[in-house]
mmCIF file of C-alpha atoms (C1' of nucleotides) in Angstrom:
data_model
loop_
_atom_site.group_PDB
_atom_site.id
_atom_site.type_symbol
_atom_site.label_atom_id
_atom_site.label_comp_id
_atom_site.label_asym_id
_atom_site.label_seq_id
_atom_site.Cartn_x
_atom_site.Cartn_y
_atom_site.Cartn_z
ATOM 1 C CA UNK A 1 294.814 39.243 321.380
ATOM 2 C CA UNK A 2 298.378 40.603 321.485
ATOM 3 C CA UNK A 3 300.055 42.016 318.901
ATOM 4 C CA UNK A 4 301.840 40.505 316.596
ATOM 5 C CA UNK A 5 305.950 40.763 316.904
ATOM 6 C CA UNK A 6 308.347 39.497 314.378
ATOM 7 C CA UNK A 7 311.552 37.357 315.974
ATOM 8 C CA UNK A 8 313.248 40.280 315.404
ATOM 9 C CA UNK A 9 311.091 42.736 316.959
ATOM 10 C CA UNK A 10 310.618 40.507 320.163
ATOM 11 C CA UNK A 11 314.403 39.713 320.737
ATOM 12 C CA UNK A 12 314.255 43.610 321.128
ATOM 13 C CA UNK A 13 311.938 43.641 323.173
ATOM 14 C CA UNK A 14 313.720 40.774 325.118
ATOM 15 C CA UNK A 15 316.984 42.931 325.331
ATOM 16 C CA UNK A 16 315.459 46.333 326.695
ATOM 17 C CA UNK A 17 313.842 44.195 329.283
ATOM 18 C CA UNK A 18 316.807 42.376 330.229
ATOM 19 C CA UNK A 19 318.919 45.405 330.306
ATOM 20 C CA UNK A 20 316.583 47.794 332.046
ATOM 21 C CA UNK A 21 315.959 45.473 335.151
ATOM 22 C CA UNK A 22 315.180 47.470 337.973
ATOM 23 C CA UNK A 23 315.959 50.677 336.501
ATOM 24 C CA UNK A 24 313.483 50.769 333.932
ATOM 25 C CA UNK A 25 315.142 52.933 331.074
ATOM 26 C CA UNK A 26 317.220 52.053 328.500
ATOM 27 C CA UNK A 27 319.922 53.367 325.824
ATOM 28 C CA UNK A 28 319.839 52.753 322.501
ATOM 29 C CA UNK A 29 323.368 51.951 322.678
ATOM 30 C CA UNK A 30 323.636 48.954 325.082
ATOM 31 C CA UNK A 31 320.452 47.531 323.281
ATOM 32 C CA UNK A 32 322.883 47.732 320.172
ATOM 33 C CA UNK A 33 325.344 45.983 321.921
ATOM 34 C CA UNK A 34 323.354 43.806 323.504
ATOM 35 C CA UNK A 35 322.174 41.866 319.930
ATOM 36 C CA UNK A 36 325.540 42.973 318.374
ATOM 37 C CA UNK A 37 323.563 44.812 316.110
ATOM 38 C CA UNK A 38 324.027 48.624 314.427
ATOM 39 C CA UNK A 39 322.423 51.764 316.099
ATOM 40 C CA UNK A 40 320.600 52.344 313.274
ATOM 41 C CA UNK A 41 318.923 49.023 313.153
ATOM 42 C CA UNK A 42 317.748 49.907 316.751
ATOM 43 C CA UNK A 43 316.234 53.135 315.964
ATOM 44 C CA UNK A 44 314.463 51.544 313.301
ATOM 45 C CA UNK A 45 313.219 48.584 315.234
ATOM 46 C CA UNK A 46 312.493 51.150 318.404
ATOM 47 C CA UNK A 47 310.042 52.980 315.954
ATOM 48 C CA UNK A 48 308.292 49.885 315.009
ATOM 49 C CA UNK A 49 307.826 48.315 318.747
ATOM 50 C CA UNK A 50 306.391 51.870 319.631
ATOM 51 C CA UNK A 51 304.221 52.013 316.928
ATOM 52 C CA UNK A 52 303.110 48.523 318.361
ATOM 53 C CA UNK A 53 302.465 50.083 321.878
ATOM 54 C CA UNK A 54 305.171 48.118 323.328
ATOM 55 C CA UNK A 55 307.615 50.860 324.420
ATOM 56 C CA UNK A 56 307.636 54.343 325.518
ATOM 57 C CA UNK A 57 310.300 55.912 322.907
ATOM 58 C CA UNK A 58 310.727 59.598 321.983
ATOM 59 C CA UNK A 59 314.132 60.545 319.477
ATOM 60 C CA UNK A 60 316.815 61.152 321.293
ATOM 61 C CA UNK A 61 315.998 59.935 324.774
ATOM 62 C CA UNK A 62 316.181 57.283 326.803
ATOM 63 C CA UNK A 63 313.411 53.958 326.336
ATOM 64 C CA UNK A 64 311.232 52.096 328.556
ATOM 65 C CA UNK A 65 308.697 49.169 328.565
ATOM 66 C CA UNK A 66 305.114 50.223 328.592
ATOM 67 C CA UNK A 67 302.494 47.583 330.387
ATOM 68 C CA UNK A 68 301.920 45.860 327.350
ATOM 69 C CA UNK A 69 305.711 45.359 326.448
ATOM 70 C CA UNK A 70 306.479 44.229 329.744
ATOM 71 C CA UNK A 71 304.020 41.520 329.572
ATOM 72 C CA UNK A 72 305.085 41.022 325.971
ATOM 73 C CA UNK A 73 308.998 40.791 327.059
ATOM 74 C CA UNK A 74 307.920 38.782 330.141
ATOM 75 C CA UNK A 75 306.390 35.683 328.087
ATOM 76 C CA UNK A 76 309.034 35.504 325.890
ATOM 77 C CA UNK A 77 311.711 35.610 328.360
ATOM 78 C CA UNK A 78 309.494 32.936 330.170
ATOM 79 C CA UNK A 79 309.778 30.843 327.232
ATOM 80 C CA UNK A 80 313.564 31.083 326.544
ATOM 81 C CA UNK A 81 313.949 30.015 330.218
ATOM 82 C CA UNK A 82 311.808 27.176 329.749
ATOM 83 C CA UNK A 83 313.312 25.743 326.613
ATOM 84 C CA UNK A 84 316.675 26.583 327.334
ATOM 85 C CA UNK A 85 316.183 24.523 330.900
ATOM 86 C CA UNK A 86 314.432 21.731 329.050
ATOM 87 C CA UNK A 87 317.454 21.028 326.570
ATOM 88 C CA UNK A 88 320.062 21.924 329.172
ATOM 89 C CA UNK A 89 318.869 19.799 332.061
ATOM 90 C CA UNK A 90 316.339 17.159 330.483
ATOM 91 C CA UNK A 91 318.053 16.449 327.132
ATOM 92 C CA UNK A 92 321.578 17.135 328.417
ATOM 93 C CA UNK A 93 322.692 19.641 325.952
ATOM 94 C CA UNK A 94 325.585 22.093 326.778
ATOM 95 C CA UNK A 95 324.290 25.257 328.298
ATOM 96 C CA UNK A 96 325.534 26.995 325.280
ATOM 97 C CA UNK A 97 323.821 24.773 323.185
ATOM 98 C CA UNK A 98 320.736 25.002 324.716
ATOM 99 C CA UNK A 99 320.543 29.097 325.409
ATOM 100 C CA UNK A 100 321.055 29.474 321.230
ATOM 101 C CA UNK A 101 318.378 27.198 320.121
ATOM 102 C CA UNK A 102 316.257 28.672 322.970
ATOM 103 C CA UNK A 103 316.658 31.928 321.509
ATOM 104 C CA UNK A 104 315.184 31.122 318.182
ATOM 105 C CA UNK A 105 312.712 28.417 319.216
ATOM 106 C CA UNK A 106 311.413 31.215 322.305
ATOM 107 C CA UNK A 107 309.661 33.244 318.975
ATOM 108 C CA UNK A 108 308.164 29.391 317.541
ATOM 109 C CA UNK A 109 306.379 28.352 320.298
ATOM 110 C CA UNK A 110 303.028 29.966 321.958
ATOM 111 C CA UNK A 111 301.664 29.729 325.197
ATOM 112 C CA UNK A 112 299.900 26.412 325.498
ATOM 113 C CA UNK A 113 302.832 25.078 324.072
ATOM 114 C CA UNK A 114 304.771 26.337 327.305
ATOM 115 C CA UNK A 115 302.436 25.768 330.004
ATOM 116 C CA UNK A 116 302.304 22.389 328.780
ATOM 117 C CA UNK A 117 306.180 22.329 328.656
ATOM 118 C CA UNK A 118 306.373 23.859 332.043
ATOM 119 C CA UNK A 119 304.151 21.198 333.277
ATOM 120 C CA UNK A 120 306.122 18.499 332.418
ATOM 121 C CA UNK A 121 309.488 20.002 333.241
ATOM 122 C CA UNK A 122 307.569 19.851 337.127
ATOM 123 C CA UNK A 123 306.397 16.363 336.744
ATOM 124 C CA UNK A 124 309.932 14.841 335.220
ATOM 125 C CA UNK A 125 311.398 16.248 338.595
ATOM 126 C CA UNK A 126 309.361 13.817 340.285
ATOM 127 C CA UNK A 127 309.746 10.987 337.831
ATOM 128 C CA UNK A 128 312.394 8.376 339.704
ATOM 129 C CA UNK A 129 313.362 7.537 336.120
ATOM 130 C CA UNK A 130 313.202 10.196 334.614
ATOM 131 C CA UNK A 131 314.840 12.955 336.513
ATOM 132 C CA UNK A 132 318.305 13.887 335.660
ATOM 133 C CA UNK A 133 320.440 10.438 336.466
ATOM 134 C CA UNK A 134 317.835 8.721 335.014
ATOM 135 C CA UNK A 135 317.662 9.758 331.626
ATOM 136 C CA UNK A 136 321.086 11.644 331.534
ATOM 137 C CA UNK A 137 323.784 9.970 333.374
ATOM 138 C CA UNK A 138 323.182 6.438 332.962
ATOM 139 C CA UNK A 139 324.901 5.223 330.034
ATOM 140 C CA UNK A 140 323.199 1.166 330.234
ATOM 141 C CA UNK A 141 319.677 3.308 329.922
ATOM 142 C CA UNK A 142 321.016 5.195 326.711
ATOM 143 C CA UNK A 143 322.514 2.989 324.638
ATOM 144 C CA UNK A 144 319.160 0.952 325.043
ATOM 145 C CA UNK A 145 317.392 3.956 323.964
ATOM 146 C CA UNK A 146 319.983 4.942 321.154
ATOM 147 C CA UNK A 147 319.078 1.722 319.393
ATOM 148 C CA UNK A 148 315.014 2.354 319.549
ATOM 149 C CA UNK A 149 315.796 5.647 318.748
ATOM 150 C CA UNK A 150 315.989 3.759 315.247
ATOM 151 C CA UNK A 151 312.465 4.381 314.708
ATOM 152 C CA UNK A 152 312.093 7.751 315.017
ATOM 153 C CA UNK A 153 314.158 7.925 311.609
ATOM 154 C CA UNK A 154 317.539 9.722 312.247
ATOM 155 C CA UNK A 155 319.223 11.278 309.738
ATOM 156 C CA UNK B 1 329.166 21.918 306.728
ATOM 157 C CA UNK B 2 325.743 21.740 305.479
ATOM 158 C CA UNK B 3 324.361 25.107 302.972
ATOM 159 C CA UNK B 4 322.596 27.512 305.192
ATOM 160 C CA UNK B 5 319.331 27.826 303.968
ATOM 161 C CA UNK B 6 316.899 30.187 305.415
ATOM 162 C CA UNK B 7 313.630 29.111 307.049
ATOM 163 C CA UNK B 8 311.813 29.698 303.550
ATOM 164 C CA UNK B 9 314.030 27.842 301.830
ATOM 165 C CA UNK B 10 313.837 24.876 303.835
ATOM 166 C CA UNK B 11 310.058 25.215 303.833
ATOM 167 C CA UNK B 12 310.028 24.903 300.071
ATOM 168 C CA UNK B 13 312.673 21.679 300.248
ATOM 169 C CA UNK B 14 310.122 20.147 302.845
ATOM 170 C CA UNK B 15 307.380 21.216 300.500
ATOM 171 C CA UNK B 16 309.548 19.754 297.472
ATOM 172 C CA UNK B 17 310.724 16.072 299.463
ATOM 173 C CA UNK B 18 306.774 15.645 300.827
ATOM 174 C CA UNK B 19 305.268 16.185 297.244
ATOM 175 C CA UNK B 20 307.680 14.379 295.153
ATOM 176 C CA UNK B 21 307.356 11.201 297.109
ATOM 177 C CA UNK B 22 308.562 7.829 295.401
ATOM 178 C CA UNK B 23 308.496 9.629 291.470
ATOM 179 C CA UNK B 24 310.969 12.156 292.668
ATOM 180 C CA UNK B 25 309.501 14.788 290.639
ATOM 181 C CA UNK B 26 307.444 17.704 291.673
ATOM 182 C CA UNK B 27 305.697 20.664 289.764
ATOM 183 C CA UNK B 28 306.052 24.284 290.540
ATOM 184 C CA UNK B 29 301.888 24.721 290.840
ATOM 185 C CA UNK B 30 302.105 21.586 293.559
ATOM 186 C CA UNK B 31 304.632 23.368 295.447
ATOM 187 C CA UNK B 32 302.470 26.831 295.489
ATOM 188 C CA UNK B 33 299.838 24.666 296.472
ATOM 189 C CA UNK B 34 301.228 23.427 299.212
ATOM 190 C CA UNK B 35 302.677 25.603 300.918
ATOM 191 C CA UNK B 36 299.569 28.726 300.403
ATOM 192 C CA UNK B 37 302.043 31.034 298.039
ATOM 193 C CA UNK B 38 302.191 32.562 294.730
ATOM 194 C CA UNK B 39 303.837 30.765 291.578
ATOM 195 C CA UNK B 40 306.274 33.244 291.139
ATOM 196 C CA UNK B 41 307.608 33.402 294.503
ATOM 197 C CA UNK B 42 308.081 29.788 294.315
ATOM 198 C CA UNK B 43 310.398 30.191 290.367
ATOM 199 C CA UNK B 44 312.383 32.630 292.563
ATOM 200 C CA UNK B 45 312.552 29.554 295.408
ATOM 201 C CA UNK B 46 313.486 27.394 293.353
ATOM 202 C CA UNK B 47 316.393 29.318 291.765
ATOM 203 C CA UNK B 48 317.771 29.974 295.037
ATOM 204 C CA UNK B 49 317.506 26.440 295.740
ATOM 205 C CA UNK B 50 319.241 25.719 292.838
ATOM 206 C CA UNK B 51 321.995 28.067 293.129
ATOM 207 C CA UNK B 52 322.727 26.154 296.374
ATOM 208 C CA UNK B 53 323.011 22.642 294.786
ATOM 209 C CA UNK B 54 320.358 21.613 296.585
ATOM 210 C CA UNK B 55 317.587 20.749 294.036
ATOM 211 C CA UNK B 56 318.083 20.121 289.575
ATOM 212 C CA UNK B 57 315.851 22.908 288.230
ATOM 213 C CA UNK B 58 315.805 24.281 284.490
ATOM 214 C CA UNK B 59 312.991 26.994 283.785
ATOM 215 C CA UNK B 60 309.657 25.165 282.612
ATOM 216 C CA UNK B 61 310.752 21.932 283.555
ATOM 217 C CA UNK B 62 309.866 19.700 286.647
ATOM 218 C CA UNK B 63 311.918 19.910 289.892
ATOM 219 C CA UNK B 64 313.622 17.149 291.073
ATOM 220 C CA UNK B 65 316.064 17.026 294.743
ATOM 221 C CA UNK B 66 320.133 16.524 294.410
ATOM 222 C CA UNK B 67 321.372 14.526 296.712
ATOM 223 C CA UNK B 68 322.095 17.192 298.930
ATOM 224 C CA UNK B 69 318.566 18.469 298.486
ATOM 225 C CA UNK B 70 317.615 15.093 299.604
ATOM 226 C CA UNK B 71 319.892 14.983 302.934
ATOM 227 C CA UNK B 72 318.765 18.328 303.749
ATOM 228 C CA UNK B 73 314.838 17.921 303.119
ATOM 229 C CA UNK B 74 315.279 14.770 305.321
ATOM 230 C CA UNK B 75 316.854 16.376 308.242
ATOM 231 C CA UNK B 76 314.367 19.079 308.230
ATOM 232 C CA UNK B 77 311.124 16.699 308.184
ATOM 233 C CA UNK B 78 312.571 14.214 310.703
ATOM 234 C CA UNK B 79 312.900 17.673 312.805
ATOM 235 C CA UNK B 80 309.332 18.025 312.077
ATOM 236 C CA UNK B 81 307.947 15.049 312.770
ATOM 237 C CA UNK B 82 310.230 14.434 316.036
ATOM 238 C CA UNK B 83 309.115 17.662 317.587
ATOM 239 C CA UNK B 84 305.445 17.597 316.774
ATOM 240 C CA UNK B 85 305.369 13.997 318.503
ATOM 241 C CA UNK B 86 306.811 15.233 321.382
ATOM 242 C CA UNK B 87 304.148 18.388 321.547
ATOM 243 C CA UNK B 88 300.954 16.082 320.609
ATOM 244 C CA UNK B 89 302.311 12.499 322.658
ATOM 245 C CA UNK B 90 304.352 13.975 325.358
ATOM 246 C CA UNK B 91 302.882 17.322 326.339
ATOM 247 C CA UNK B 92 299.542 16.474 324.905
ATOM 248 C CA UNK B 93 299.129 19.492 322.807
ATOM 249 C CA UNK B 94 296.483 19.115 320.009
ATOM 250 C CA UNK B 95 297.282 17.240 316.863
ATOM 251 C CA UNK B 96 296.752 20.535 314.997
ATOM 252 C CA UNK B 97 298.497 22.608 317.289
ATOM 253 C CA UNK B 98 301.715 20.491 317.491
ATOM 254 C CA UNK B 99 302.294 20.302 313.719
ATOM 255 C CA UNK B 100 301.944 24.421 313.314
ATOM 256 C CA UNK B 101 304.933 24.716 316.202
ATOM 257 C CA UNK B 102 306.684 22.186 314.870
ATOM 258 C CA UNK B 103 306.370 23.752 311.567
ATOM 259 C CA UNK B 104 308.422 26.764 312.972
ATOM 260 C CA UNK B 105 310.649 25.061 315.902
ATOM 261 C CA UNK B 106 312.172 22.825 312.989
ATOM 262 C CA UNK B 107 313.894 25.782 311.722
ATOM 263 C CA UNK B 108 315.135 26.651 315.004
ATOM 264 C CA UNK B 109 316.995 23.419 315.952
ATOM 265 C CA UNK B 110 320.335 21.719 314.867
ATOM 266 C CA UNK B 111 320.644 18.303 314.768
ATOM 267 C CA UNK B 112 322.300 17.685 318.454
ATOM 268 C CA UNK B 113 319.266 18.639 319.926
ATOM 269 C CA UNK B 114 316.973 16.809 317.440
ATOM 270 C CA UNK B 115 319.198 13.762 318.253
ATOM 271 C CA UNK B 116 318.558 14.417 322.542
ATOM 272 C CA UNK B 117 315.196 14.574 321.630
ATOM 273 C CA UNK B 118 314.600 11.238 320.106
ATOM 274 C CA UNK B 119 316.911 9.575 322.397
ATOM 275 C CA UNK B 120 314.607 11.101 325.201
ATOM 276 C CA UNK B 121 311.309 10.294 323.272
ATOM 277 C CA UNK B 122 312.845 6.891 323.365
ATOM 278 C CA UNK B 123 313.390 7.064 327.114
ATOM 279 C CA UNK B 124 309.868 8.446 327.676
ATOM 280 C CA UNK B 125 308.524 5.218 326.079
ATOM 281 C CA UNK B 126 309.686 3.493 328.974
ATOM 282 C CA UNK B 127 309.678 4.931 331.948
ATOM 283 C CA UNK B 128 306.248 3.784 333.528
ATOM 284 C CA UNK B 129 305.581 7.379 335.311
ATOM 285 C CA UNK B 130 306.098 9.527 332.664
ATOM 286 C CA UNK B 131 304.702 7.751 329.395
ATOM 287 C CA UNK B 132 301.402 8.433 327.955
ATOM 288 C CA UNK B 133 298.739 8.143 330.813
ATOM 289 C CA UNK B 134 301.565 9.152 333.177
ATOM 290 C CA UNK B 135 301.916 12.796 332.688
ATOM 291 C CA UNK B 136 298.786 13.656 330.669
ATOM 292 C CA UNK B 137 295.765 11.610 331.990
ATOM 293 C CA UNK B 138 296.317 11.472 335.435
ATOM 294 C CA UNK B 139 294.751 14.630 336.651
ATOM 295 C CA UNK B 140 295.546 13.971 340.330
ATOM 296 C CA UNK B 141 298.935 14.093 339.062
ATOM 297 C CA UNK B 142 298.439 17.178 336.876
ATOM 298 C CA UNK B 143 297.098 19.210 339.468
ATOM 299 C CA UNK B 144 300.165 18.906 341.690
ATOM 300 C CA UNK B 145 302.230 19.860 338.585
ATOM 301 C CA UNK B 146 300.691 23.003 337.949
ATOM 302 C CA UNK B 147 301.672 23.705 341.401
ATOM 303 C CA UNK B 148 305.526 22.957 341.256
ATOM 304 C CA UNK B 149 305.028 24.654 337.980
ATOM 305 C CA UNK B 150 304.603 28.452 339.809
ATOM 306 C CA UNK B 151 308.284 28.150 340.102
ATOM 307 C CA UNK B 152 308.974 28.400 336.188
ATOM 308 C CA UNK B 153 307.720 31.517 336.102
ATOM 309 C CA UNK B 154 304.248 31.226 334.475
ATOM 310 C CA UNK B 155 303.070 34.472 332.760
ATOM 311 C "C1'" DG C 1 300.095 20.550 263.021
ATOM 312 C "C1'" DA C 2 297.552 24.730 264.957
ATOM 313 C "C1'" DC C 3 295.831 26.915 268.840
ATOM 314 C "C1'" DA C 4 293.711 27.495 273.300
ATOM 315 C "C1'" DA C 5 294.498 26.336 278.191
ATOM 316 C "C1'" DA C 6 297.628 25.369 281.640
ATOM 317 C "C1'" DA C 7 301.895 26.054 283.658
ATOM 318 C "C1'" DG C 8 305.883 28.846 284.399
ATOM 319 C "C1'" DT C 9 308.600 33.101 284.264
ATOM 320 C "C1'" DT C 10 309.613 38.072 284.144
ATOM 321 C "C1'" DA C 11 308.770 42.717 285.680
ATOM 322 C "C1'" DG C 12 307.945 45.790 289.130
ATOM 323 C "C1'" DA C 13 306.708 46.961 293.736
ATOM 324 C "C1'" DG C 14 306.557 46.731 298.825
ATOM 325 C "C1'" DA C 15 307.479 45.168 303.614
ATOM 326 C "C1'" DG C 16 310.972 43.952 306.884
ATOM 327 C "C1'" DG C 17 315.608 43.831 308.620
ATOM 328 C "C1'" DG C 18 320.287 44.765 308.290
ATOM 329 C "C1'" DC C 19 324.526 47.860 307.213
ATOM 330 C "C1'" DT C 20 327.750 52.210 306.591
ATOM 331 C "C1'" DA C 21 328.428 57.108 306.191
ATOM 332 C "C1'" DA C 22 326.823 61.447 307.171
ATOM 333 C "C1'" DT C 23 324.125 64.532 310.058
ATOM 334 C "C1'" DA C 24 321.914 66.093 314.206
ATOM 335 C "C1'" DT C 25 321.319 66.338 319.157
ATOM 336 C "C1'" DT C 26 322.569 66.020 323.889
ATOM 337 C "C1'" DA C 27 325.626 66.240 327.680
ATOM 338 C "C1'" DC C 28 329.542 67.531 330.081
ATOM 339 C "C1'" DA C 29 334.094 69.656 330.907
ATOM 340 C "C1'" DG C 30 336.517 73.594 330.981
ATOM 341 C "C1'" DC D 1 328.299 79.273 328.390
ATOM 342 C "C1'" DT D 2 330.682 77.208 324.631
ATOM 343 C "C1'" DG D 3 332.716 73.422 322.206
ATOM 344 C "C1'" DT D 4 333.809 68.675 321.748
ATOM 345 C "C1'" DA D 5 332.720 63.827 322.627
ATOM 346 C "C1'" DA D 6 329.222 60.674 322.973
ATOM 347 C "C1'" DT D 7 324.870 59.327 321.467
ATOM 348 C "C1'" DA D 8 321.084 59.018 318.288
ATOM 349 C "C1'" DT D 9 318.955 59.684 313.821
ATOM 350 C "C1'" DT D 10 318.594 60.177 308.793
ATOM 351 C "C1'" DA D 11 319.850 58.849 304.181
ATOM 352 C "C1'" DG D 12 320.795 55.571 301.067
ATOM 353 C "C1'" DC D 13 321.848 50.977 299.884
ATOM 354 C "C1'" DC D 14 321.439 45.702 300.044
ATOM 355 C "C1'" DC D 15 319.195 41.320 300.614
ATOM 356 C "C1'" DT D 16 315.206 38.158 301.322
ATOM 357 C "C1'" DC D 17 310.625 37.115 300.633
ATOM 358 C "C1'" DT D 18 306.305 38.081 299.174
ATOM 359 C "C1'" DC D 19 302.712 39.795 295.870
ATOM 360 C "C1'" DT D 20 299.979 41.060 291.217
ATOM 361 C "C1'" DA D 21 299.965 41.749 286.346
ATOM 362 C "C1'" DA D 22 301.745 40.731 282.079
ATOM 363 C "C1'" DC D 23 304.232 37.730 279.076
ATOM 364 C "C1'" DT D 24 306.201 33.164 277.415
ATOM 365 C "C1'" DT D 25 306.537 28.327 276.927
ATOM 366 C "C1'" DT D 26 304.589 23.803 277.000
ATOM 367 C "C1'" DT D 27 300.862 20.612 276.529
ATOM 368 C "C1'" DG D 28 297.203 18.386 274.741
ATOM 369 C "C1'" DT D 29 293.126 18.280 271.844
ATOM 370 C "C1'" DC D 30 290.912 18.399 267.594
#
DNA sequence: GACAAAAGTTAGAGAGGGCTAATATTACAG
DNA sequence: CTGTAATATTAGCCCTCTCTAACTTTTGTC
């Protein structure tokens, strides 16, 4: 169905999204800086996601997201979001934390995965128990759970 | 603190820990095997491996884990098996389907948010709304989900 | 104990991603 | 309208991971 993207091609596509906004275009540059990577790398990787249909790109000029790529950058902004919110505000994790695990684990999961993830991240808010206090704050609740944690063999 | 090993590496230690079992010993043709890849991509594993302490290897013998190896190949299969649950019990993903995500997500998570997860797995057991039956077989329930879930950004 | 079959390794190549240094192009200031 | 600074690309190298084909070592059978 859609093309397939390496990690690395699709946290590109990620950045020129993120950067273009509104505007639309892109520089090579500020994608560079963007992943703290070399400009090099991004002319090669720019090559390869046009190639792929996912950008508009000519040497020398500025880049911007064809249809495709801006569905493409779309989901897997969607799913950083997603994950990042579920270990920030449903496990508890630092923001930090959570946005740099997101950012790998956004290229490991697929669709259904999501959905099904954004589906419960909307039913936990309605969960009395459940919902942030519940599973987060109260430290009676988690030292209970700590201990059957046991059986899901840590470490 | 712990070697960084690549994604493929850690695949092979999984692949190495699963197959070895209780005799502790493991061929390089089981390994291949297992994981769908050549034999000599898996001699070139396996020195790598070795290089980083993490497994005793000596060319044309059997492959055994160090202790390291061992620590490591644990981590990375309680990752596996922590995650998939929560795909196939919580979000009620397919068996099939869980264990290929987790297969990649394991690689893509530290052990903080491994140790959230299970803590909240642990939670999830016992919070009467949200367990099994709670979130995935009520469809009444569902439905109205789907509908908070517009605000995540679906697609 | 020799000798095939099985198992493992080496050699060589290619794809993908990254880097620095050098070169080319574009853009803007005078 | 020309030259320099900023920007982008090419060239060449490295590393990781994979493969096939060819070679070596081990194993086990007679």
């Amino acid at each position: 169905m859609s093309e397939k993207l390496s990690a690395s091609l699709e946290d590109y596509l990620e950045a020129i999204a993120s950067i273009a906004g509104s505007s639309g275009e892109t520089h090579a540059a500020d994608i560079a800086d963007s992943l703290g990577v070399s400009r090099p790398s991004v002319t090669v990787a720019l090559r390869a996601l046009a190639s792929r249909g996912m950008i508009n790109y000519r040497p020398y000029s500025t880049v911007s997201l064809t249809e495709d790529g801006r569905i493409r950058a779309a989901s897997v902004l969607r799913k950083h979001r997603i994950v990042s919110r579920f270990f920030s505000e449903i496990l508890g994790a630092d923001e930090e934390l959570a946005d740099s695990a997101a950012c790998r684990v956004e290229h490991a999961i697929g669709e259904e995965i999501t959905d099904r993830l954004v589906e419960f991240l909307a039913f936990i808010d309605n969960c009395p128990m459940a919902a942030r206090g519940g599973f987060q704050y109260e430290s009676e609740n988690r030292k209970e759970f700590r201990e059957k944690a046991a059986d899901y063999g840590k470490k």
